[in-house]
Tab-separated table of C-alpha atoms and ligand atoms in Angstrom:
chain	number	residue	atom	x	y	z
L	1	MET	CA	-22.134	12.400	-0.098
L	2	LEU	CA	-23.517	16.261	0.767
L	3	THR	CA	-27.022	16.298	-1.006
L	4	PRO	CA	-29.442	19.084	-0.245
L	5	GLU	CA	-30.741	17.216	2.668
L	6	GLY	CA	-27.554	16.912	4.185
L	7	LEU	CA	-24.580	14.319	4.683
L	8	ALA	CA	-25.652	10.915	3.778
L	9	PRO	CA	-24.290	7.909	1.808
L	10	ALA	CA	-25.867	8.483	-1.756
L	11	THR	CA	-25.440	8.044	-5.690
L	12	PHE	CA	-25.851	10.169	-8.345
L	13	VAL	CA	-26.271	9.450	-12.036
L	14	VAL	CA	-24.799	11.674	-14.604
L	15	GLU	CA	-25.932	12.266	-17.723
L	16	ASP	CA	-24.979	14.623	-20.634
L	17	GLU	CA	-22.869	16.630	-18.138
L	18	ARG	CA	-25.321	16.923	-15.367
L	19	ILE	CA	-27.004	15.003	-12.472
L	20	VAL	CA	-30.230	13.450	-13.706
L	21	GLN	CA	-31.105	11.517	-10.438
L	22	LEU	CA	-29.936	10.881	-6.903
L	23	CYS	CA	-30.557	7.667	-5.801
L	24	GLY	CA	-29.387	4.440	-3.876
L	25	TRP	CA	-26.332	2.401	-5.129
L	26	ASP	CA	-28.833	-0.477	-6.301
L	27	GLU	CA	-30.554	1.690	-8.008
L	28	VAL	CA	-28.085	2.755	-10.575
L	29	PRO	CA	-29.458	1.971	-14.218
L	30	ALA	CA	-27.840	-1.133	-15.622
L	31	GLY	CA	-24.820	-0.696	-17.879
L	32	ALA	CA	-23.942	2.834	-16.185
L	33	GLU	CA	-19.849	3.033	-15.517
L	34	LEU	CA	-19.624	2.986	-11.791
L	35	HIS	CA	-17.194	4.913	-9.843
L	36	ASP	CA	-17.232	4.064	-5.825
L	37	TYR	CA	-15.702	6.407	-3.503
L	38	GLY	CA	-16.474	4.436	-0.398
L	39	GLU	CA	-15.849	6.553	2.664
L	40	LEU	CA	-14.320	9.656	1.024
L	41	LEU	CA	-16.530	12.698	1.128
L	42	MET	CA	-18.162	14.071	-2.054
L	43	LEU	CA	-18.959	17.923	-2.173
L	44	PRO	CA	-20.533	20.061	-4.973
L	45	GLY	CA	-17.799	22.157	-6.880
L	46	LEU	CA	-16.805	25.136	-5.313
L	47	VAL	CA	-18.249	28.353	-6.496
L	48	ASP	CA	-15.610	31.280	-6.173
L	49	THR	CA	-17.214	34.848	-6.785
L	50	HIS	CA	-13.984	36.605	-6.187
L	51	VAL	CA	-10.821	36.175	-8.281
L	52	HIS	CA	-8.371	38.445	-10.207
L	53	ILE	CA	-7.681	36.208	-13.056
L	54	ASN	CA	-5.636	39.322	-14.636
L	55	GLU	CA	-6.198	38.138	-18.208
L	56	PRO	CA	-5.831	39.687	-20.847
L	57	GLY	CA	-3.280	42.362	-20.267
L	58	ARG	CA	-1.478	41.374	-17.029
L	59	THR	CA	-1.070	37.768	-18.067
L	60	GLU	CA	2.224	37.699	-16.222
L	61	TRP	CA	0.449	38.409	-13.117
L	62	GLU	CA	-2.112	35.464	-13.395
L	63	GLY	CA	-3.711	33.920	-16.416
L	64	PHE	CA	-6.836	31.617	-17.176
L	65	GLU	CA	-4.639	28.403	-17.930
L	66	THR	CA	-2.728	28.978	-14.142
L	67	ALA	CA	-5.875	30.014	-12.391
L	68	THR	CA	-8.407	27.580	-13.693
L	69	GLN	CA	-5.865	24.903	-12.662
L	70	ALA	CA	-5.118	26.035	-9.221
L	71	ALA	CA	-9.224	26.075	-9.049
L	72	ALA	CA	-9.604	22.716	-10.444
L	73	ALA	CA	-6.621	21.456	-8.050
L	74	GLY	CA	-8.518	22.825	-4.885
L	75	GLY	CA	-11.847	21.989	-5.820
L	76	VAL	CA	-13.389	25.127	-7.540
L	77	THR	CA	-15.276	24.514	-10.563
L	78	THR	CA	-16.655	27.814	-10.980
L	79	LEU	CA	-14.590	31.259	-10.955
L	80	VAL	CA	-16.192	34.674	-11.202
L	81	ASP	CA	-13.562	37.182	-12.758
L	82	MET	CA	-13.231	40.515	-10.919
L	83	PRO	CA	-13.368	43.466	-13.568
L	84	LEU	CA	-9.960	44.574	-12.910
L	85	ASN	CA	-6.320	44.051	-12.831
L	86	CYS	CA	-6.733	43.001	-16.432
L	87	VAL	CA	-6.343	45.426	-19.216
L	88	PRO	CA	-8.626	46.423	-20.668
L	89	GLU	CA	-10.685	46.436	-17.493
L	90	THR	CA	-13.986	44.879	-18.036
L	91	ILE	CA	-16.140	48.080	-17.917
L	92	ASP	CA	-17.579	48.063	-21.432
L	93	GLU	CA	-18.872	45.438	-24.102
L	94	ASN	CA	-15.506	45.259	-26.212
L	95	ALA	CA	-13.518	44.319	-23.003
L	96	LEU	CA	-15.601	41.751	-22.037
L	97	GLU	CA	-15.120	40.307	-25.631
L	98	ALA	CA	-11.336	40.876	-25.050
L	99	LYS	CA	-11.569	38.616	-21.955
L	100	ARG	CA	-14.010	36.117	-23.971
L	101	ARG	CA	-11.344	35.553	-26.661
L	102	ALA	CA	-8.503	35.383	-24.149
L	103	ALA	CA	-10.233	32.540	-22.167
L	104	GLN	CA	-10.579	30.534	-25.532
L	105	GLY	CA	-9.391	27.161	-25.229
L	106	GLN	CA	-7.215	27.879	-21.633
L	107	ALA	CA	-10.126	27.545	-18.918
L	108	TRP	CA	-10.055	24.206	-16.764
L	109	VAL	CA	-13.116	25.179	-14.884
L	110	ASP	CA	-16.155	27.235	-15.765
L	111	TRP	CA	-15.957	30.881	-15.137
L	112	ALA	CA	-17.767	34.139	-15.535
L	113	ALA	CA	-17.006	37.961	-15.345
L	114	TRP	CA	-18.492	40.542	-13.138
L	115	GLY	CA	-18.540	43.855	-15.502
L	116	GLY	CA	-17.182	46.934	-13.581
L	117	VAL	CA	-18.592	50.304	-12.121
L	118	VAL	CA	-16.302	53.051	-12.530
L	119	ARG	CA	-16.673	56.631	-12.934
L	120	GLY	CA	-18.116	57.965	-16.216
L	121	ASN	CA	-19.121	54.380	-17.693
L	122	ALA	CA	-23.090	54.476	-16.442
L	123	GLU	CA	-23.767	54.451	-20.319
L	124	ALA	CA	-21.970	51.416	-20.704
L	125	LEU	CA	-23.747	48.873	-17.796
L	126	PRO	CA	-27.061	48.191	-19.766
L	127	LEU	CA	-25.098	46.790	-22.774
L	128	LEU	CA	-23.068	44.552	-20.030
L	129	VAL	CA	-26.286	43.489	-18.479
L	130	ARG	CA	-27.338	42.230	-21.932
L	131	ALA	CA	-24.149	40.839	-22.931
L	132	GLY	CA	-24.679	38.742	-19.796
L	133	VAL	CA	-22.608	39.631	-16.990
L	134	PRO	CA	-23.816	38.437	-13.281
L	135	GLY	CA	-23.316	41.653	-11.860
L	136	PHE	CA	-20.980	44.518	-11.300
L	137	LYS	CA	-17.978	45.735	-8.930
L	138	CYS	CA	-17.006	48.899	-7.658
L	139	PHE	CA	-14.569	50.574	-5.148
L	140	LEU	CA	-15.585	53.376	-2.900
L	141	ILE	CA	-11.757	54.196	-2.860
L	142	HIS	CA	-8.786	54.335	-5.274
L	143	SER	CA	-8.454	50.614	-6.432
L	144	GLY	CA	-4.914	50.708	-7.147
L	145	ILE	CA	-5.313	50.549	-10.880
L	146	ASP	CA	-5.700	54.121	-12.611
L	147	GLY	CA	-7.725	52.510	-14.971
L	148	PHE	CA	-10.598	51.510	-12.588
L	149	ALA	CA	-11.781	54.861	-10.926
L	150	TRP	CA	-13.275	54.690	-7.695
L	151	VAL	CA	-16.847	56.173	-7.250
L	152	ASP	CA	-18.579	58.385	-5.059
L	153	GLU	CA	-22.331	58.833	-3.851
L	154	ARG	CA	-23.083	60.507	-7.246
L	155	ASP	CA	-21.776	58.046	-9.116
L	156	LEU	CA	-23.248	55.167	-7.315
L	157	ARG	CA	-26.664	56.899	-7.627
L	158	LEU	CA	-26.061	56.825	-11.380
L	159	ALA	CA	-24.716	53.411	-11.920
L	160	LEU	CA	-27.764	52.064	-9.626
L	161	ALA	CA	-30.110	53.920	-11.636
L	162	ARG	CA	-29.134	52.258	-14.701
L	163	LEU	CA	-28.919	48.977	-13.060
L	164	ARG	CA	-32.814	49.104	-11.733
L	165	GLY	CA	-34.956	46.478	-12.866
L	166	SER	CA	-32.051	44.148	-14.000
L	167	GLY	CA	-32.097	42.127	-10.755
L	168	LEU	CA	-28.263	42.058	-10.690
L	169	PRO	CA	-25.857	42.773	-7.644
L	170	LEU	CA	-23.745	45.625	-7.362
L	171	LEU	CA	-20.370	44.453	-5.557
L	172	ALA	CA	-18.648	47.037	-3.343
L	173	HIS	CA	-15.321	46.884	-2.229
L	174	ALA	CA	-16.321	49.060	1.099
L	175	GLU	CA	-13.679	51.298	2.435
L	176	ALA	CA	-14.352	55.125	2.480
L	177	ALA	CA	-11.245	57.500	1.514
L	178	GLY	CA	-11.519	59.862	4.253
L	179	PRO	CA	-10.470	57.682	6.983
L	180	VAL	CA	-8.057	56.217	5.071
L	181	ASP	CA	-6.402	59.279	3.854
L	182	ALA	CA	-6.488	61.095	7.220
L	183	ALA	CA	-4.681	58.130	8.983
L	184	MET	CA	-2.101	58.060	6.283
L	185	LYS	CA	-1.311	61.921	6.687
L	186	ALA	CA	-1.079	61.278	10.604
L	187	LEU	CA	1.265	58.310	10.028
L	188	ASN	CA	3.167	60.086	7.627
L	189	ALA	CA	3.772	63.137	10.174
L	190	ASP	CA	4.653	60.750	12.903
L	191	GLY	CA	7.567	59.263	10.743
L	192	ALA	CA	5.744	55.878	11.192
L	193	ASP	CA	7.905	52.758	10.312
L	194	TRP	CA	6.364	51.226	7.238
L	195	ARG	CA	8.156	47.905	7.756
L	196	LYS	CA	5.931	47.406	11.025
L	197	TYR	CA	2.484	45.491	10.065
L	198	ALA	CA	0.906	47.865	12.824
L	199	THR	CA	1.372	50.975	10.961
L	200	TYR	CA	-0.326	49.229	7.851
L	201	ILE	CA	-3.286	48.460	10.030
L	202	ALA	CA	-3.406	51.760	11.409
L	203	SER	CA	-3.629	53.144	7.819
L	204	ARG	CA	-6.780	51.388	6.813
L	205	PRO	CA	-8.707	51.568	9.951
L	206	ASP	CA	-12.147	49.818	10.518
L	207	THR	CA	-13.873	53.011	10.331
L	208	ALA	CA	-13.197	53.212	6.759
L	209	GLU	CA	-14.979	49.859	6.173
L	210	VAL	CA	-17.898	51.205	8.700
L	211	GLU	CA	-18.114	54.597	6.883
L	212	ALA	CA	-18.455	52.696	3.214
L	213	ILE	CA	-20.928	50.200	4.328
L	214	ALA	CA	-23.184	52.874	6.080
L	215	LEU	CA	-23.591	54.476	2.719
L	216	LEU	CA	-24.056	51.502	0.939
L	217	ILE	CA	-26.770	50.461	3.178
L	218	ARG	CA	-28.607	54.053	3.068
L	219	LEU	CA	-28.450	53.447	-1.049
L	220	ALA	CA	-29.747	49.961	-0.887
L	221	GLU	CA	-32.878	51.133	1.332
L	222	GLU	CA	-33.312	53.873	-1.133
L	223	ILE	CA	-33.124	52.828	-4.000
L	224	GLU	CA	-34.122	49.121	-3.677
L	225	ALA	CA	-30.640	47.768	-5.137
L	226	HIS	CA	-28.813	44.557	-4.259
L	227	ILE	CA	-25.779	45.382	-2.843
L	228	HIS	CA	-22.849	42.813	-2.039
L	229	ILE	CA	-20.152	43.805	0.408
L	230	VAL	CA	-17.126	42.264	-0.697
L	231	HIS	CA	-14.513	40.887	1.466
L	232	LEU	CA	-15.597	42.287	4.664
L	233	ALA	CA	-12.597	42.556	7.431
L	234	THR	CA	-13.938	44.440	10.233
L	235	ALA	CA	-16.385	42.902	12.487
L	236	GLN	CA	-17.116	46.566	14.180
L	237	ALA	CA	-19.467	46.528	10.529
L	238	LEU	CA	-21.491	43.502	12.079
L	239	PRO	CA	-24.170	45.635	13.929
L	240	LEU	CA	-24.774	47.679	10.837
L	241	LEU	CA	-25.084	44.695	8.677
L	242	ALA	CA	-27.583	42.848	11.001
L	243	GLU	CA	-29.803	45.371	11.266
L	244	ALA	CA	-30.131	46.103	7.685
L	245	ARG	CA	-30.896	42.687	7.005
L	246	ALA	CA	-33.008	42.420	9.823
L	247	LYS	CA	-34.967	45.229	7.733
L	248	GLY	CA	-35.207	43.196	4.896
L	249	LEU	CA	-32.580	45.227	2.662
L	250	ARG	CA	-30.902	43.336	-0.111
L	251	ILE	CA	-27.407	43.211	1.368
L	252	THR	CA	-25.262	39.930	1.220
L	253	VAL	CA	-21.854	39.932	2.658
L	254	GLU	CA	-18.531	38.292	1.792
L	255	THR	CA	-15.777	37.879	3.816
L	256	CYS	CA	-12.315	35.868	2.383
L	257	ALA	CA	-10.301	32.787	4.037
L	258	HIS	CA	-7.617	34.897	4.664
L	259	TYR	CA	-9.368	36.946	7.378
L	260	LEU	CA	-10.675	33.654	9.040
L	261	TRP	CA	-7.287	31.974	8.927
L	262	PHE	CA	-4.691	34.596	9.824
L	263	ALA	CA	-4.574	37.345	12.597
L	264	ALA	CA	-2.798	40.622	12.796
L	265	GLU	CA	-0.736	39.245	15.929
L	266	GLU	CA	0.761	36.667	14.001
L	267	ILE	CA	2.121	38.633	11.039
L	268	PRO	CA	5.741	39.518	10.878
L	269	ASP	CA	6.665	42.997	9.951
L	270	GLY	CA	8.094	43.229	6.482
L	271	ALA	CA	5.938	40.325	5.622
L	272	THR	CA	4.285	41.739	2.660
L	273	GLU	CA	2.745	38.422	1.384
L	274	PHE	CA	-0.031	38.855	3.973
L	275	LYS	CA	-0.938	42.825	2.201
L	276	CYS	CA	-4.319	42.788	1.304
L	277	ALA	CA	-7.007	45.624	1.679
L	278	PRO	CA	-8.878	45.806	3.820
L	279	PRO	CA	-5.997	44.384	6.190
L	280	ILE	CA	-6.389	41.455	8.125
L	281	ARG	CA	-7.243	42.435	11.582
L	282	SER	CA	-7.052	40.845	15.093
L	283	ALA	CA	-7.508	37.519	16.533
L	284	ALA	CA	-10.866	38.861	18.265
L	285	ASN	CA	-11.887	40.400	15.109
L	286	ARG	CA	-11.298	37.085	13.264
L	287	GLU	CA	-13.433	35.114	16.068
L	288	ALA	CA	-16.200	37.797	15.419
L	289	LEU	CA	-16.371	36.864	11.866
L	290	TRP	CA	-16.893	33.337	12.603
L	291	SER	CA	-19.760	34.025	14.736
L	292	ALA	CA	-21.293	36.299	11.734
L	293	LEU	CA	-20.901	33.301	9.143
L	294	LEU	CA	-22.686	30.956	11.621
L	295	ASP	CA	-25.387	33.529	12.349
L	296	GLY	CA	-25.851	34.359	8.833
L	297	THR	CA	-24.793	37.901	8.709
L	298	ILE	CA	-21.906	37.022	6.555
L	299	ASP	CA	-23.251	34.487	3.600
L	300	ILE	CA	-20.143	33.840	1.465
L	301	VAL	CA	-16.661	32.837	1.801
L	302	THR	CA	-14.301	33.690	-1.332
L	303	THR	CA	-10.718	33.663	-1.789
L	304	ASP	CA	-9.889	37.342	-3.527
L	305	HIS	CA	-7.345	35.340	-5.332
L	306	SER	CA	-4.992	38.558	-6.192
L	307	PRO	CA	-1.513	37.660	-7.331
L	308	CYS	CA	1.238	39.760	-8.821
L	309	PRO	CA	4.776	39.376	-9.793
L	310	PRO	CA	6.785	38.233	-6.909
L	311	ALA	CA	9.198	41.662	-7.281
L	312	MET	CA	6.393	43.866	-6.968
L	313	LYS	CA	5.693	42.707	-3.278
L	314	ARG	CA	8.974	44.128	-2.599
L	315	ARG	CA	9.793	41.635	-0.029
L	316	ASP	CA	13.483	43.096	0.414
L	317	GLU	CA	12.332	46.365	1.657
L	318	GLY	CA	9.412	44.793	3.413
L	319	ARG	CA	7.599	48.176	3.295
L	320	TRP	CA	3.926	47.707	3.578
L	321	ASP	CA	3.115	51.226	1.811
L	322	LEU	CA	5.203	50.293	-1.435
L	323	ALA	CA	4.434	46.697	-1.890
L	324	TRP	CA	1.523	45.425	-4.097
L	325	GLY	CA	-1.728	44.443	-2.192
L	326	GLY	CA	-3.208	41.128	-2.865
L	327	ILE	CA	-2.764	37.414	-1.519
L	328	ALA	CA	-2.549	34.260	-3.572
L	329	SER	CA	-4.612	31.478	-2.173
L	330	LEU	CA	-6.612	29.889	-5.058
L	331	GLY	CA	-7.020	26.320	-4.629
L	332	LEU	CA	-6.103	26.187	-0.519
L	333	ALA	CA	-9.783	27.673	0.385
L	334	LEU	CA	-11.495	24.365	1.165
L	335	PRO	CA	-8.893	22.727	3.595
L	336	VAL	CA	-8.249	25.931	4.680
L	337	LEU	CA	-11.468	26.291	5.865
L	338	TRP	CA	-12.037	23.047	6.818
L	339	ALA	CA	-9.044	23.021	9.126
L	340	ALA	CA	-9.994	26.175	10.691
L	341	ALA	CA	-13.906	25.028	10.892
L	342	SER	CA	-13.568	21.446	12.277
L	343	ARG	CA	-11.077	23.059	15.106
L	344	ARG	CA	-14.383	24.916	15.995
L	345	GLY	CA	-16.956	22.207	16.019
L	346	ILE	CA	-18.467	23.544	12.595
L	347	GLY	CA	-19.659	20.897	10.073
L	348	ILE	CA	-18.713	20.559	6.374
L	349	GLU	CA	-22.174	21.315	5.009
L	350	ARG	CA	-21.884	25.043	6.279
L	351	ILE	CA	-18.694	25.290	4.348
L	352	ALA	CA	-20.604	23.904	1.244
L	353	GLU	CA	-23.144	27.052	1.691
L	354	TRP	CA	-20.807	29.371	2.015
L	355	MET	CA	-18.508	28.007	-0.604
L	356	ALA	CA	-20.864	26.847	-3.206
L	357	ALA	CA	-24.739	27.438	-2.508
L	358	ALA	CA	-24.478	30.840	-1.558
L	359	PRO	CA	-21.743	32.273	-4.236
L	360	ALA	CA	-23.550	30.297	-6.970
L	361	ARG	CA	-27.036	32.131	-5.716
L	362	LEU	CA	-24.985	35.437	-5.927
L	363	ALA	CA	-23.633	34.935	-9.522
L	364	GLY	CA	-27.218	33.865	-10.466
L	365	LEU	CA	-26.408	30.198	-11.118
L	366	THR	CA	-28.933	28.326	-8.626
L	367	GLY	CA	-29.689	24.972	-9.519
L	368	ARG	CA	-27.176	25.003	-11.937
L	369	LYS	CA	-23.842	25.301	-9.660
L	370	GLY	CA	-22.952	24.871	-6.078
L	371	THR	CA	-25.451	21.757	-5.325
L	372	LEU	CA	-25.444	17.621	-5.896
L	373	ALA	CA	-29.084	17.839	-7.016
L	374	ALA	CA	-31.158	16.540	-9.981
L	375	GLY	CA	-30.689	19.422	-12.958
L	376	ALA	CA	-27.439	20.997	-11.877
L	377	ASP	CA	-24.189	20.454	-13.739
L	378	ALA	CA	-22.304	17.307	-12.382
L	379	ASP	CA	-19.340	19.345	-10.835
L	380	PHE	CA	-18.251	18.100	-7.671
L	381	VAL	CA	-15.041	17.182	-5.275
L	382	VAL	CA	-13.751	14.091	-3.689
L	383	LEU	CA	-11.825	15.066	-0.540
L	384	ASP	CA	-10.515	12.864	1.969
L	385	PRO	CA	-11.838	15.031	5.077
L	386	ASP	CA	-9.155	13.380	7.373
L	387	ALA	CA	-5.732	14.326	5.545
L	388	ALA	CA	-3.545	16.447	7.406
L	389	TRP	CA	-0.699	18.349	5.126
L	390	THR	CA	1.296	21.067	5.075
L	391	VAL	CA	1.143	23.789	2.209
L	392	ALA	CA	4.696	23.585	0.090
L	393	ALA	CA	5.383	25.615	-3.281
L	394	GLU	CA	4.679	22.439	-5.327
L	395	ASP	CA	1.089	22.276	-4.051
L	396	LEU	CA	0.467	26.005	-5.464
L	397	HIS	CA	-0.772	25.637	-9.251
L	398	PHE	CA	-1.651	29.319	-9.796
L	399	ARG	CA	1.400	31.364	-11.613
L	400	HIS	CA	3.675	32.580	-8.911
L	401	LYS	CA	4.419	30.328	-5.919
L	402	LEU	CA	4.534	33.195	-3.280
L	403	SER	CA	1.644	33.044	-0.673
L	404	PRO	CA	1.085	33.615	3.156
L	405	TYR	CA	-0.190	29.884	3.273
L	406	LEU	CA	3.106	28.186	2.410
L	407	GLY	CA	3.851	26.594	5.608
L	408	ALA	CA	0.404	26.454	6.734
L	409	GLU	CA	-0.945	22.867	8.472
L	410	LEU	CA	-4.422	22.393	6.722
L	411	ARG	CA	-6.847	19.561	6.917
L	412	GLY	CA	-8.535	17.837	4.000
L	413	ARG	CA	-7.093	16.996	0.242
L	414	VAL	CA	-8.925	17.358	-2.513
L	415	LEU	CA	-8.167	13.877	-4.598
L	416	GLU	CA	-10.533	14.843	-7.611
L	417	THR	CA	-12.489	17.631	-9.189
L	418	TRP	CA	-14.663	16.916	-11.837
L	419	LEU	CA	-16.467	19.387	-13.888
L	420	ARG	CA	-19.795	18.832	-15.899
L	421	GLY	CA	-19.304	14.885	-15.551
L	422	GLU	CA	-15.399	14.811	-16.616
L	423	PRO	CA	-12.788	14.742	-14.358
L	424	VAL	CA	-10.529	17.985	-14.547
L	425	PHE	CA	-8.260	17.248	-11.638
L	426	ARG	CA	-7.164	14.002	-10.521
L	427	SER	CA	-3.986	12.283	-8.594
L	428	GLY	CA	-2.562	15.394	-8.863
L	429	ALA	CA	-2.528	16.003	-12.574
L	430	PHE	CA	-5.070	17.817	-15.220
L	431	PRO	CA	-6.365	15.147	-17.458
L	432	GLY	CA	-7.670	16.089	-20.614
L	433	GLU	CA	-8.319	19.041	-22.321
L	434	PRO	CA	-9.621	22.395	-20.748
L	435	ARG	CA	-13.363	22.394	-21.259
L	436	GLY	CA	-14.426	25.528	-18.928
L	437	ARG	CA	-17.105	27.429	-20.337
L	438	GLU	CA	-18.227	30.855	-19.829
L	439	GLN	CA	-21.736	30.800	-17.739
L	440	VAL	CA	-23.453	33.713	-19.165
L	441	ARG	CA	-26.322	34.958	-17.109
L	442	ARG	CA	-29.760	33.579	-19.148
H	514	LIG	ZN1	-10.266	41.703	-5.052
C-alpha cells in the first residue's frame, strides 16, 4: 500500500466514508468487515484537475455520467471540471448552479468546478469564490469557444486584483496569440499542406508558450498571485519556470499524459485524434518534460480529457486546421504513466504524487483527497501493477470511443476503485448508484 511514509504492507480502517486509522492487519478492530488485497497495490484515489465534462449544454460531446464512469474505471475519484465546452460556460454564479443541477444523481466520482476568467467578468469572480469554486481558468489565446473570451494583460490584472486575498489559483492556458497568428499567416502564404502533422506543430510554435509563460511569471511576481500553468507542452519554458520557482514565486505547473507518452515523430499525417493545443512535440522534448517532473519543475500530470463527437475530428479529410482540438483519455492515465515511468525506472510513489497528492493541493483538497492517511476520504484504487494490456474500444468508458491511445500497450490494470468507503468500479462494472458529491471549497 502507498501510505504517506511510502510503499509498505499496511491496513487501513474505514468508518463513515473516511480512513480513521492506519495499522497492522492484526490490529484491526474486532467485528470489522475485512478485505484482503494480498500482493496487489493500493493507491490513493487519483485527482484529475483538468477534465472537460461538457455538461450542461454539450452532453452529446461528453457528460457527467460517462465522464465519471471513465474516471472510476481508471482509479480517478475526484475530477475538477474546466469552465468551458459546457453551455453556459462556468463564468458566473448562475452557470455554476446550472452545472450543479446537471450533475445531480449522475456523478460516479466526486467532482468540483473551476470558474472561468474571461474578458469582462471580473465582477462575477468574488461571487464564484463565495460559491465555493477552488480556482479559475483563463486563456491567453482564442479558446475555440466563442462564449469563453480570452484575456490580455489588462484583463489579467483586473482579474488578479479581484482574486487577491482569496488564495485561489488562476489556471492559465499559456499560449500567446502573436506567434501563433504569425506562424499561421506564413504557413498559409506558403500553401502549407494541412494534412501534415509538421504543419500543425509549426502553427503552434514553442515561442507562443514561452511568451505567455514569461508574461504570467511577471504578473505572479508583481501581484503575488498563485498562477498555475495548465498543460505545459514545451520544454523550452522550463528554465524560465525553474528560475521563477527558485525565486519563490507561487507558480505551479502541469503537463498531460499525452505529452509524456506520444512524440511528434510517431504521429501520422491526418491522424487528428492526436490534435490538442499546445501540440505534442518531439521525443527529445518529451524526455525533457520527464526530467522536469523528476526535478520538481513540473508538479502535476492531468489528462486534459477533452472529447468531441467523432465527426468533428474530420478524420476523412485529416486536416489539422479544421479538426476540433482535444484528446480523449479519461481512465487511461494511470496505466499510461505507469508503463512510461517503469520503463524509465521511476517508482509508483512519484506517480501518486503527480496524479493524486499534488492535484489535490491545487484544488484545495489537501488532507481530504489524494492520500491514504487518517482523516482522508476512503478513496482508493486497487491496481494489478504487472498486468500488461492493449487498449481496445471496449476499455474506454467515455462517450465517444475515439482516442489516440487505441492500440497502446500499457502496464497496470485498475481492478477496483472505491469512493468514500464504497466500490464504484469492480470487475469491469459500476456497482450501486452514482454517489459522487461536489467538493466545495470550505
Ligand atoms: Zn483543457
